[in-house]
Amino acid sequence: MAKFFKQLGLVVATFCLVVAGLAISAPQAAAANVTIKMGADNGMLAFQPKEVEVSPGDTIQWDNNKMFPHNIVFEDAALADLSHQGLLNTGNDDYTSVVPADLAPGSYTFFCAPHRGAGMVGKLIVK
């Protein structure tokens, strides 16, 4: 009987090691690329989409689409690296930023400084 429990213990231990190995070697989710247009396709002073969900490590492509100049300013000072305070003046002036790996989940407001009064405000939702 003791031999049976010893073999059972070895089987259970082996199973646990295999499962743990699979969990450790599971591939990480690939970072996504997200595009936010500055100036809506219909010519309105808006970010399109107005709200976007991202994960840490994702890349955001800010396309200067219509009604420029635009910029990207985050209200939270901790996100200064995601902001682009300088004005993007032409349709060829785009900006790319990467969501920091250590950014806490939450909702972060951003705006275009020249057009904030016209409602050009958006929300970045970090999962």
Short mmCIF file of C-alpha atoms in Angstrom, two decimals:
data_model
loop_
_atom_site.label_atom_id
_atom_site.label_comp_id
_atom_site.label_asym_id
_atom_site.label_seq_id
_atom_site.Cartn_x
_atom_site.Cartn_y
_atom_site.Cartn_z
CA MET A 1 0.00 0.00 0.00
CA ALA A 2 2.86 2.40 0.80
CA LYS A 3 4.27 1.77 -2.67
CA PHE A 4 0.95 2.84 -4.20
CA PHE A 5 0.93 6.16 -2.33
CA LYS A 6 4.56 6.78 -3.24
CA GLN A 7 3.76 6.26 -6.95
CA LEU A 8 0.62 8.39 -6.66
CA GLY A 9 2.70 11.15 -5.06
CA LEU A 10 5.19 11.01 -7.92
CA VAL A 11 2.39 11.21 -10.50
CA VAL A 12 0.79 14.20 -8.76
CA ALA A 13 4.16 15.98 -8.39
CA THR A 14 4.99 15.37 -12.06
CA PHE A 15 1.58 16.68 -13.12
CA CYS A 16 2.04 19.84 -11.02
CA LEU A 17 5.46 20.49 -12.54
CA VAL A 18 4.12 20.09 -16.08
CA VAL A 19 1.21 22.45 -15.43
CA ALA A 20 3.52 25.02 -13.81
CA GLY A 21 5.91 24.79 -16.77
CA LEU A 22 3.09 25.40 -19.23
CA ALA A 23 1.85 28.41 -17.27
CA ILE A 24 5.31 29.96 -17.17
CA SER A 25 5.97 29.40 -20.86
CA ALA A 26 2.55 30.68 -22.00
CA PRO A 27 3.06 33.48 -24.53
CA GLN A 28 2.44 37.04 -23.38
CA ALA A 29 -0.34 38.94 -25.14
CA ALA A 30 1.10 40.91 -28.03
CA ALA A 31 0.99 44.68 -27.74
CA ALA A 32 -1.71 46.29 -29.86
CA ASN A 33 -1.52 49.27 -32.19
CA VAL A 34 -4.30 51.82 -31.73
CA THR A 35 -5.00 54.82 -33.97
CA ILE A 36 -6.66 58.00 -32.71
CA LYS A 37 -7.54 60.65 -35.29
CA MET A 38 -7.13 64.27 -34.27
CA GLY A 39 -10.00 65.98 -36.02
CA ALA A 40 -12.95 63.79 -36.98
CA ASP A 41 -13.55 62.63 -40.56
CA ASN A 42 -16.66 64.85 -40.69
CA GLY A 43 -14.53 67.94 -39.94
CA MET A 44 -15.55 68.31 -36.30
CA LEU A 45 -13.01 69.28 -33.65
CA ALA A 46 -12.94 65.92 -31.92
CA PHE A 47 -10.76 62.91 -31.27
CA GLN A 48 -11.95 59.85 -33.17
CA PRO A 49 -12.62 57.61 -31.31
CA LYS A 50 -13.30 59.75 -28.27
CA GLU A 51 -12.63 56.85 -25.88
CA VAL A 52 -10.12 54.09 -26.47
CA GLU A 53 -9.15 51.04 -24.41
CA VAL A 54 -5.47 50.15 -24.24
CA SER A 55 -3.14 47.95 -22.25
CA PRO A 56 0.35 48.76 -21.00
CA GLY A 57 2.81 48.34 -23.87
CA ASP A 58 0.29 49.25 -26.59
CA THR A 59 1.32 51.80 -29.23
CA ILE A 60 -0.91 54.80 -29.96
CA GLN A 61 -0.67 56.41 -33.39
CA TRP A 62 -2.05 59.95 -33.22
CA ASP A 63 -3.06 60.92 -36.79
CA ASN A 64 -3.39 64.63 -37.51
CA ASN A 65 -6.54 64.21 -39.60
CA LYS A 66 -8.56 67.44 -39.97
CA MET A 67 -8.85 71.00 -38.68
CA PHE A 68 -5.25 71.30 -37.45
CA PRO A 69 -3.18 72.43 -35.59
CA HIS A 70 -3.59 69.91 -32.77
CA ASN A 71 -1.63 68.57 -29.84
CA ILE A 72 -2.12 65.92 -27.16
CA VAL A 73 -2.06 66.91 -23.50
CA PHE A 74 -2.89 64.53 -20.65
CA GLU A 75 -4.42 66.06 -17.52
CA ASP A 76 -2.45 63.68 -15.29
CA ALA A 77 1.10 65.02 -14.94
CA ALA A 78 2.34 61.43 -14.57
CA LEU A 79 1.54 60.94 -18.26
CA ALA A 80 3.75 63.75 -19.54
CA ASP A 81 5.64 61.21 -21.68
CA LEU A 82 2.42 60.41 -23.57
CA SER A 83 1.67 64.09 -24.18
CA HIS A 84 2.87 66.05 -27.20
CA GLN A 85 2.65 69.73 -26.21
CA GLY A 86 3.99 71.03 -29.52
CA LEU A 87 1.48 71.78 -32.26
CA LEU A 88 1.11 69.37 -35.16
CA ASN A 89 0.42 71.73 -38.05
CA THR A 90 -0.13 69.59 -41.14
CA GLY A 91 -1.73 66.30 -42.13
CA ASN A 92 1.74 64.77 -42.30
CA ASP A 93 2.50 65.66 -38.67
CA ASP A 94 1.60 62.52 -36.75
CA TYR A 95 2.77 61.39 -33.33
CA THR A 96 3.37 57.96 -31.82
CA SER A 97 3.43 57.10 -28.12
CA VAL A 98 3.66 53.87 -26.13
CA VAL A 99 1.55 53.23 -23.04
CA PRO A 100 4.03 52.78 -20.17
CA ALA A 101 4.35 49.22 -18.87
CA ASP A 102 3.88 50.39 -15.29
CA LEU A 103 0.80 52.57 -15.92
CA ALA A 104 -1.94 51.70 -13.45
CA PRO A 105 -5.34 50.64 -14.81
CA GLY A 106 -7.77 53.53 -14.92
CA SER A 107 -9.24 56.31 -16.99
CA TYR A 108 -7.02 59.16 -18.20
CA THR A 109 -8.33 62.34 -19.84
CA PHE A 110 -6.46 63.98 -22.72
CA PHE A 111 -7.25 67.04 -24.80
CA CYS A 112 -6.09 69.28 -27.63
CA ALA A 113 -5.04 72.56 -25.99
CA PRO A 114 -6.10 74.87 -28.86
CA HIS A 115 -9.51 73.18 -29.20
CA ARG A 116 -10.36 72.04 -25.68
CA GLY A 117 -12.98 74.79 -25.38
CA ALA A 118 -14.66 73.38 -28.49
CA GLY A 119 -14.89 69.97 -26.81
CA MET A 120 -11.82 68.25 -28.24
CA VAL A 121 -11.35 65.97 -25.24
CA GLY A 122 -10.82 62.22 -25.11
CA LYS A 123 -10.37 59.39 -22.67
CA LEU A 124 -7.72 56.68 -22.53
CA ILE A 125 -8.94 53.65 -20.58
CA VAL A 126 -6.07 51.46 -19.42
CA LYS A 127 -7.01 47.83 -18.71
#
